[in-house]
Tab-separated table of C-alpha atoms in Angstrom:
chain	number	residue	atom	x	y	z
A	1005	UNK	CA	93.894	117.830	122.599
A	1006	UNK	CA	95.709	120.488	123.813
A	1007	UNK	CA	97.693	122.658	121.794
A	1008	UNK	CA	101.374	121.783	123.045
A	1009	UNK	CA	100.159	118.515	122.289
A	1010	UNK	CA	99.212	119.055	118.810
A	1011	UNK	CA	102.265	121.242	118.134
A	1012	UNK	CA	104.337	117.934	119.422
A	1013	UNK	CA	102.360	115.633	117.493
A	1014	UNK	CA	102.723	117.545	113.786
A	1015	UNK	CA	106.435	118.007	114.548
A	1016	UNK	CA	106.825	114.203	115.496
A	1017	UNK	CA	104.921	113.337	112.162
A	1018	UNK	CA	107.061	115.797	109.798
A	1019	UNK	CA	110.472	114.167	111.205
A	1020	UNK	CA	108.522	111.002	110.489
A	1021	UNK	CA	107.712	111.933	106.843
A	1022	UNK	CA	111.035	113.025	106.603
A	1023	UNK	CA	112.938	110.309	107.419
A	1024	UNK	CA	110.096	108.141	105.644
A	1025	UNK	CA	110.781	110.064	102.273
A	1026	UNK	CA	114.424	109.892	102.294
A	1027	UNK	CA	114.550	106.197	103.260
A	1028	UNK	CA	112.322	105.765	100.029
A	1029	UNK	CA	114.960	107.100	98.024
A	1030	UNK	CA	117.345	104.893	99.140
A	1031	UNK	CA	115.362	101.493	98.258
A	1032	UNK	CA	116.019	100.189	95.350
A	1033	UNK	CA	118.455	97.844	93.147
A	1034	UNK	CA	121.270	100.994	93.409
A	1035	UNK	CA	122.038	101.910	96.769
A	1036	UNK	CA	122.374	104.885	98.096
A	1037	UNK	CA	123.623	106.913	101.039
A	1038	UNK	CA	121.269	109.489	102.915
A	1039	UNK	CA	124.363	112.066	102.349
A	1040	UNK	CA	124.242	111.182	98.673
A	1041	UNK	CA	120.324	112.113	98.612
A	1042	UNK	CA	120.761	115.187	100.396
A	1043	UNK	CA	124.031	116.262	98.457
A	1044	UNK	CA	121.532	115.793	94.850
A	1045	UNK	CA	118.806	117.470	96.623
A	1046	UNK	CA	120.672	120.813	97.287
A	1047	UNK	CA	122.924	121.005	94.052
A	1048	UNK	CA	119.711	120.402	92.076
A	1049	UNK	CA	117.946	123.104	94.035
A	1050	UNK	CA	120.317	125.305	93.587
A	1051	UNK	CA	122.558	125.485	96.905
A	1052	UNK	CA	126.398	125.671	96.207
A	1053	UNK	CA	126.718	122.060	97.900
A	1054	UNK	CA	129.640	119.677	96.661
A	1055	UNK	CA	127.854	116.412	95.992
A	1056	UNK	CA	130.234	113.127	95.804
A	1057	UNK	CA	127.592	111.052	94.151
A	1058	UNK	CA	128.514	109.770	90.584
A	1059	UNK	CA	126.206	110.943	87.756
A	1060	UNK	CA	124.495	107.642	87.769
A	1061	UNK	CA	123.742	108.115	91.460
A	1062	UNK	CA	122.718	111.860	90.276
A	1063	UNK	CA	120.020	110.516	87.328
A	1064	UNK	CA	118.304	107.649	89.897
A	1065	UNK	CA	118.037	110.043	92.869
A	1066	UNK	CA	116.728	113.328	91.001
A	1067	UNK	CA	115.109	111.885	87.865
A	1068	UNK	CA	113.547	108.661	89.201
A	1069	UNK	CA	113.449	108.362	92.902
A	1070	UNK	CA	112.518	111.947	94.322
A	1071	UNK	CA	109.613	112.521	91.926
A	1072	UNK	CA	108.205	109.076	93.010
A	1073	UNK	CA	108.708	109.506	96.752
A	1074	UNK	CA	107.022	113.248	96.631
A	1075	UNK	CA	104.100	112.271	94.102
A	1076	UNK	CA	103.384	108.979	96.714
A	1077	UNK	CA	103.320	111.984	99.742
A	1078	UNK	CA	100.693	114.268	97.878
A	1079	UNK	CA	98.745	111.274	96.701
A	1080	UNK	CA	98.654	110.175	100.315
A	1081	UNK	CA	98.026	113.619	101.551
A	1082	UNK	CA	95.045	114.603	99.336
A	1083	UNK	CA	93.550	111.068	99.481
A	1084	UNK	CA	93.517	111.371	103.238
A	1085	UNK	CA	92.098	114.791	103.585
A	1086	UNK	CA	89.427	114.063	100.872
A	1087	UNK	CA	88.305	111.182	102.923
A	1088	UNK	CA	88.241	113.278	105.697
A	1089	UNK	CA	85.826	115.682	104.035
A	1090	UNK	CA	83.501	113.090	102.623
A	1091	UNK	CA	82.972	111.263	105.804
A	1092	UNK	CA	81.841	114.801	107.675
A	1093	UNK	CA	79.828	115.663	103.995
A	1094	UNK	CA	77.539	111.954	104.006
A	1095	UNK	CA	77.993	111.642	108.258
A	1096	UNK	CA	78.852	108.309	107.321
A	1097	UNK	CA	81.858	106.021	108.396
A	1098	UNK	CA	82.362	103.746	105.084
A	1099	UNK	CA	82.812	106.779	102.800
A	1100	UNK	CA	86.013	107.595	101.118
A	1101	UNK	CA	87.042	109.594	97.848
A	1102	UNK	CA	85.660	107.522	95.600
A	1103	UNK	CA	81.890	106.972	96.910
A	1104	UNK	CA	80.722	109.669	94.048
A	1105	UNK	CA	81.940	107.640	91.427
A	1106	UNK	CA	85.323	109.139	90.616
A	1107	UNK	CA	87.705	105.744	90.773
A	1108	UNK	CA	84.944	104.271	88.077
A	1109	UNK	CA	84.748	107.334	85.698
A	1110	UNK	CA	88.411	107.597	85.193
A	1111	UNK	CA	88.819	104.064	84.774
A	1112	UNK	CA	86.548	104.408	82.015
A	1113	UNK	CA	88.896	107.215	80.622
A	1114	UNK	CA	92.048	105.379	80.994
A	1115	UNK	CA	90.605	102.311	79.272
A	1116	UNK	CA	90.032	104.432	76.534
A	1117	UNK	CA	93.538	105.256	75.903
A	1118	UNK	CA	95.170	102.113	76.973
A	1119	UNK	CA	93.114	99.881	74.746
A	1120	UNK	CA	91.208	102.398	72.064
A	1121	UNK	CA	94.039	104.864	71.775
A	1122	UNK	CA	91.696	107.970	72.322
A	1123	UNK	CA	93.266	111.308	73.070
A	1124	UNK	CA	96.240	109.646	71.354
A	1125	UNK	CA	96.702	113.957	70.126
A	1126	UNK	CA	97.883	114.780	73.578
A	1127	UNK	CA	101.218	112.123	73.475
A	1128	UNK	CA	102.465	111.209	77.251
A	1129	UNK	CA	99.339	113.434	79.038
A	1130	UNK	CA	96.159	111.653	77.395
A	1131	UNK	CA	95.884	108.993	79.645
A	1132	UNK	CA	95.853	111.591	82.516
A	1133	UNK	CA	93.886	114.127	80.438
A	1134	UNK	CA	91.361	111.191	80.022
A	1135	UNK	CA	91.256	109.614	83.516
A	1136	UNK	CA	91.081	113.381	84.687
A	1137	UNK	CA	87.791	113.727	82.739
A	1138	UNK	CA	86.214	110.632	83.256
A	1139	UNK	CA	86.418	111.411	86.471
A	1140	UNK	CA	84.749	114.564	86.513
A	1141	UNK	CA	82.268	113.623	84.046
A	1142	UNK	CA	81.141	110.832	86.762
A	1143	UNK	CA	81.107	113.514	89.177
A	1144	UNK	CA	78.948	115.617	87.453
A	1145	UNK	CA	76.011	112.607	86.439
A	1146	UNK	CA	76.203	112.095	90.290
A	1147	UNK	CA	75.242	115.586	91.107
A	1148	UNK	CA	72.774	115.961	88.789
A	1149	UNK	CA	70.768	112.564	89.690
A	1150	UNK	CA	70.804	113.396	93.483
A	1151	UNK	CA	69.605	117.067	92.784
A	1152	UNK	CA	66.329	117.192	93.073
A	1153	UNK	CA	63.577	120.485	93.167
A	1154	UNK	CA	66.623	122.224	93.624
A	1155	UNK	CA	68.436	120.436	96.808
A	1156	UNK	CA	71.108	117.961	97.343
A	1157	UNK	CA	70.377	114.992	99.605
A	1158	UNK	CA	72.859	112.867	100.920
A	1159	UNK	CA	71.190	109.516	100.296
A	1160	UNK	CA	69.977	110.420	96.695
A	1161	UNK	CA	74.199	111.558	96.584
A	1162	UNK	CA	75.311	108.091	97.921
A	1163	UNK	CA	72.952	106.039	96.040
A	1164	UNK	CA	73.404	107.812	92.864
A	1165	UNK	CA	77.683	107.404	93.364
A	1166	UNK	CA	77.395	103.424	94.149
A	1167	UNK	CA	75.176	103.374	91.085
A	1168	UNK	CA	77.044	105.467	88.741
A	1169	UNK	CA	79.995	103.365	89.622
A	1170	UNK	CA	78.651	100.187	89.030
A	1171	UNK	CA	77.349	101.502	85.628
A	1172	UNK	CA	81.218	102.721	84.930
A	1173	UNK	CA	82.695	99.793	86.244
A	1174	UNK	CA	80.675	97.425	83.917
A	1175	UNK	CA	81.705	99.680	80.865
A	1176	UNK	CA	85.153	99.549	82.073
A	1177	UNK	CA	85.034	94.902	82.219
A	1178	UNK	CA	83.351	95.349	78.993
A	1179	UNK	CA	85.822	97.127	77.269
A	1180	UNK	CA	88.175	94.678	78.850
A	1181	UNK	CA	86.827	91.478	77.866
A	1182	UNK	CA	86.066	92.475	74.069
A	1183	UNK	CA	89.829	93.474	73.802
A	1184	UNK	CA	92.619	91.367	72.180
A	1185	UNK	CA	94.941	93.344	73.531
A	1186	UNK	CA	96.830	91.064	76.046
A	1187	UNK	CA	98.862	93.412	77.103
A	1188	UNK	CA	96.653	96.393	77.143
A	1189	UNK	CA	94.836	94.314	79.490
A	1190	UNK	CA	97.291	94.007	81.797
A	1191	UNK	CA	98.456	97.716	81.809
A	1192	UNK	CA	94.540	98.830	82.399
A	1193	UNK	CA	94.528	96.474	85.270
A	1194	UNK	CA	97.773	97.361	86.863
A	1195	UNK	CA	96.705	101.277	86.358
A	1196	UNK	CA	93.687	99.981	88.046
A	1197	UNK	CA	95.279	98.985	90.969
A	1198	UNK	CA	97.375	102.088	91.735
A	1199	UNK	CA	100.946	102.900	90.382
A	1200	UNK	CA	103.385	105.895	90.889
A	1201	UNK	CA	106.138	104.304	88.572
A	1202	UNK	CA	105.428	107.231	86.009
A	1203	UNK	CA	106.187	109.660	88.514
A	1204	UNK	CA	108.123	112.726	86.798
A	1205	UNK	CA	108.909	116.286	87.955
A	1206	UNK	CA	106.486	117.582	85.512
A	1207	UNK	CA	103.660	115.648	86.733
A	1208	UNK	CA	104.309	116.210	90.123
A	1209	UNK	CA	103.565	120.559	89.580
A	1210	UNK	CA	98.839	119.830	88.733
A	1211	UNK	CA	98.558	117.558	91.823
A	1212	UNK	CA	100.681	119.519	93.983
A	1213	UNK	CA	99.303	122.682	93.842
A	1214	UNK	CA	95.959	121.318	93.478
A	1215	UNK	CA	96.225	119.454	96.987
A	1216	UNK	CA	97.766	123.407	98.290
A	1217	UNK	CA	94.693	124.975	97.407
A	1218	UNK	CA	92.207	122.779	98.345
A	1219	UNK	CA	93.953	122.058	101.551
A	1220	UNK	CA	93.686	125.584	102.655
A	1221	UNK	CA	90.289	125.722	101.407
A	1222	UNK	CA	89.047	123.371	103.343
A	1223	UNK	CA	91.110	124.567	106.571
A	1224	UNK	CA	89.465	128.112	105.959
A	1225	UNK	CA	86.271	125.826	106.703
A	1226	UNK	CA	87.042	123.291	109.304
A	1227	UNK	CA	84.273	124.628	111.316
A	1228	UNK	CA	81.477	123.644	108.726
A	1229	UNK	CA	82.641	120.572	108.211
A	1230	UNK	CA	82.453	120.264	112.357
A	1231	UNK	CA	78.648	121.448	112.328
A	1232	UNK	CA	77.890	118.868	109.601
A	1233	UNK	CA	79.178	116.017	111.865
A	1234	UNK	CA	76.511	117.502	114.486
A	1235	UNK	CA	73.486	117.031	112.060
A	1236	UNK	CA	71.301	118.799	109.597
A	1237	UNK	CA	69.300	120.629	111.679
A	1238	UNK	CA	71.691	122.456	114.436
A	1239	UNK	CA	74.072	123.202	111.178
A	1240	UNK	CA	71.668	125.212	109.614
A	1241	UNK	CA	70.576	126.593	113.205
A	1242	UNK	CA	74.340	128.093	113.274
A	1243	UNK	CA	73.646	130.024	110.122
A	1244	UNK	CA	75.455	127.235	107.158
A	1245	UNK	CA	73.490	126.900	103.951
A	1246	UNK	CA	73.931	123.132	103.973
A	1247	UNK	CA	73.027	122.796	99.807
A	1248	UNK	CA	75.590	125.449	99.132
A	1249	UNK	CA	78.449	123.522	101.416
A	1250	UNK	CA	77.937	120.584	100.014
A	1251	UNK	CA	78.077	121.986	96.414
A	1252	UNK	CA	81.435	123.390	97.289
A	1253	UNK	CA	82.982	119.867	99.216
A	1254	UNK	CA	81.767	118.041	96.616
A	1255	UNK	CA	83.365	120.339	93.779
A	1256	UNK	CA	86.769	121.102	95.518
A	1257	UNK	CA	86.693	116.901	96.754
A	1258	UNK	CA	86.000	115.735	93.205
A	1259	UNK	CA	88.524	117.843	91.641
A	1260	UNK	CA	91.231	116.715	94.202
A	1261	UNK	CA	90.515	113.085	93.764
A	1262	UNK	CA	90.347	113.257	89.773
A	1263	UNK	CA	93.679	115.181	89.685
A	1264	UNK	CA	95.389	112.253	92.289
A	1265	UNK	CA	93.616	109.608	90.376
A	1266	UNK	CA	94.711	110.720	86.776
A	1267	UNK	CA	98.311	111.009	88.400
A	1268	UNK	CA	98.463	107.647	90.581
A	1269	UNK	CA	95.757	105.419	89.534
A	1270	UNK	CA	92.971	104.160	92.041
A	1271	UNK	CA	95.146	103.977	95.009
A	1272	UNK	CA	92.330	102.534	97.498
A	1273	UNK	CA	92.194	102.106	101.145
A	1274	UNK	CA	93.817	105.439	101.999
A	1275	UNK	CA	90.990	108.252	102.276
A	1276	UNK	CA	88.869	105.411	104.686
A	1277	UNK	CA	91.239	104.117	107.277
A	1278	UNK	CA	93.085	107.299	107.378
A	1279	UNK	CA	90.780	109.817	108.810
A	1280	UNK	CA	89.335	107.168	111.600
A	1281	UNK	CA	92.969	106.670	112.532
A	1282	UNK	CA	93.630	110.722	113.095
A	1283	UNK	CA	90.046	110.638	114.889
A	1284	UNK	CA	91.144	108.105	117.256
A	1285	UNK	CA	94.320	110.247	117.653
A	1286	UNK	CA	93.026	113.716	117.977
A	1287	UNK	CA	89.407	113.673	118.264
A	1288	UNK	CA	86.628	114.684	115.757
A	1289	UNK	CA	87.656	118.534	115.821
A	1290	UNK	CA	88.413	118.919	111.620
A	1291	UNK	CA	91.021	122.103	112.536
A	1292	UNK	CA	92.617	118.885	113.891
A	1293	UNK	CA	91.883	116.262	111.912
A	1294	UNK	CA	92.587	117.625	108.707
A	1295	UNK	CA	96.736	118.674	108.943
A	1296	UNK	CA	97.225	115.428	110.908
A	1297	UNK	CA	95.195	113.346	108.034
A	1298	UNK	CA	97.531	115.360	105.421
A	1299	UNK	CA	100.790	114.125	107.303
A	1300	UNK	CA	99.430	110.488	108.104
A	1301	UNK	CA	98.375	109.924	104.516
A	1302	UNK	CA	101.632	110.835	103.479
A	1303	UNK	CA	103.418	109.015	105.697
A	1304	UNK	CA	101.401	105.908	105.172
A	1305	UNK	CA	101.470	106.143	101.008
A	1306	UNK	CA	105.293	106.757	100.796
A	1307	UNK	CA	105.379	103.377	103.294
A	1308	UNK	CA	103.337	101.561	101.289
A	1309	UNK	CA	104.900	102.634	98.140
A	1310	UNK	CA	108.002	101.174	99.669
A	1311	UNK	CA	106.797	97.875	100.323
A	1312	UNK	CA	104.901	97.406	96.703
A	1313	UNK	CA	108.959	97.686	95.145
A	1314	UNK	CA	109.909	95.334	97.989
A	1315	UNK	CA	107.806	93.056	97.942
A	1316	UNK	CA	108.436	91.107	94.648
A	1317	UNK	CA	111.471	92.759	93.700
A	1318	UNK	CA	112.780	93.043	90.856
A	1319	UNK	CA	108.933	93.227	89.348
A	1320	UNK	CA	106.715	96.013	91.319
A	1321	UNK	CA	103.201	95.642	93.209
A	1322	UNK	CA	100.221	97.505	92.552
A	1323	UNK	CA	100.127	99.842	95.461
A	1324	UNK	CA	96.669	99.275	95.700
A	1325	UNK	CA	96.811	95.557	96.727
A	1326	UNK	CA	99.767	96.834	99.330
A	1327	UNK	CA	97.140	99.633	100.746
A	1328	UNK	CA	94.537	97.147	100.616
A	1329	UNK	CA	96.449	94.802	102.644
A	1330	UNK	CA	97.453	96.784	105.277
A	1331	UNK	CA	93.698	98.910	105.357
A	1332	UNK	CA	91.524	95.957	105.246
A	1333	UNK	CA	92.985	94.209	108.178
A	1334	UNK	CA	92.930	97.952	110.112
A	1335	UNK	CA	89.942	98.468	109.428
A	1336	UNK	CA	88.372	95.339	111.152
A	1337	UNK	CA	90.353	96.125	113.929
A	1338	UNK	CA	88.572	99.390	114.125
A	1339	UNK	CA	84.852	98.215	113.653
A	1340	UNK	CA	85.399	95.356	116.678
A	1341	UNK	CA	86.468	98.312	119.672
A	1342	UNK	CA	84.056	98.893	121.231
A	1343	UNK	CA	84.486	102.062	122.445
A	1344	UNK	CA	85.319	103.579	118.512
A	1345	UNK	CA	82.304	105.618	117.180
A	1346	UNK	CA	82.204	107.387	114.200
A	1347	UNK	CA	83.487	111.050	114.799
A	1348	UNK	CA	84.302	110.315	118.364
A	1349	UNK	CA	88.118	110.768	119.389
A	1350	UNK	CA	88.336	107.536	121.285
């Protein structure tokens, strides 16, 4: 792809995010002008704009709306770049964000709180505090069972994530099934399936800048993750120390995912189908692949996030299913062309 091309193609896709973010705002059971939303936006930010929105209008656009709209655009964004990174880590199409056990772990943690009241000290953070740290702690059992004399191998990594998740997951539907809790039930399952309803401006801050920084990490080394997708051996022929980069994407991946995951909830689908999509788009180049997997994530998640308060309005759909839905079908699609490969750009 050329560069005019890409240049076109990331402008395109920020008007697209754009208008997808502030037609988010406007769904709902209140409506709302686009002039309204940008009228709040500016006053609240600080520009000397006369809004004509009523203070109700005010409270649902800046207090409810926004914060869900952005949180569903960095979710998106970081689950579609940490797919991206994954897939070039393992070489293998069928990974996502949540092949090293992370989705399991912090399930584990927010069952905890939902149904045990643990970290019940740290009021309206513990069930993020403890879905943050399940996650990690999965992380870290996965690491250590696929290090061996000192290396990391990617089959001992994938093996030891599908079996560390299994082991979480059946901790998780035990916890569930010895509960009384009716209701608890039903909120661990819901959080199970991916919801941004909780979405406030100071929850939004952790994943934000956490996505920022691991963004630009990975950018600073788009061109390892292209030698991985050539194989072991002419990757260390260019001079990589393949144990040491995969340390590092499997840190700075893991921390991304339990930081979106503790926000958002298991929010599935996204870090698979995205990255083949941008492939298919842009080819297999990651200087490429990951800015256009940051925008198409985000476009897709703030979609989907619409249609899961559609869908059965008044109630609200796990995002999840929604993502599921509309990745599952997609992804089919993808396996039967014949001419898609795995890191190819057709």
């Amino acid at each position: 792809m050329t560069k005019l091309r890409f240049t076109l193609l990331t402008g395109a896709l920020l008007a697209v995010l754009l208008a997808s973010m502030t037609f988010g705002v406007m769904v709902g059971s209140v409506d709302i002008t686009p002039i309204i939303i940008w009228e709040v936006l500016f006053s609240n930010i600080g520009l000397s704009v006369e809004s004509t929105a009523s203070k109700a209008q005010s409270i649902i656009v800046w207090e409810i709306r926004l914060p869900r709209i952005i949180l569903a655009a960095i979710v998106g964004a970081a689950l579609a770049v940490s797919g991206a990174a994954i897939q070039a880590l393992v070489r293998n199409p069928i990974a996502d964000p949540y092949i090293l056990g992370v989705s399991s772990g912090a399930s584990v943690g927010a069952t905890l709180v939902i149904l045990l009241g643990a970290f019940s000290f740290l009021g309206t953070y513990a069930l993020s505090v403890a879905a943050f740290l399940g996650a990690i702690f999965a992380v870290v059992i996965v690491f250590l069972l696929a290090r061996v004399n000192g290396r990391t191998s990617v089959i001992r990594l994938l093996l030891a994530g599908i079996a560390i998740s299994m082991v979480f997951s059946a901790i998780t539907n035990f916890m569930l099934m010895t509960s009384k809790q009716q209701g608890g039930i039903q909120a661990v399952i819901h959080w199970m399936l991916g919801s941004l309803a909780g979405a406030k401006w100071s929850t939004i801050g952790l994943p934000f800048f956490t996505f920022l920084f691991i963004f630009l990490l990975l950018v600073f080394n788009y061109r390892q993750l292209n030698a991985l997708l050539l194989g072991e051996e002419l990757a260390t022929t260019l001079g990589i120390n393949l144990d040491r980069f995969r340390i590092f994407i499997i840190l700075v991946v893991s921390l991304l995912t339990g930081v979106v995951v503790a926000s958002s909830g298991s929010i599935g689908f996204v870090g698979l189908i995205i990255p083949h999509f941008v492939r298919m788009m842009v080819g297999s180049n990651y200087k490429l692949v990951l800015p256009i997997s940051v925008l198409m994530g985000a476009v897709f998640l703030v979609w989907a996030d619409v249609a899961a308060r559609i869908a059965i309005a008044p109630e609200e759909m796990p995002i999840g299913i929604v993502t599921a839905i509309c990745g599952g079908p997609f992804f089919i699609w993808m396996l039967r062309r014949r001419r898609y490969t795995f890191g190819d750009g057709e």
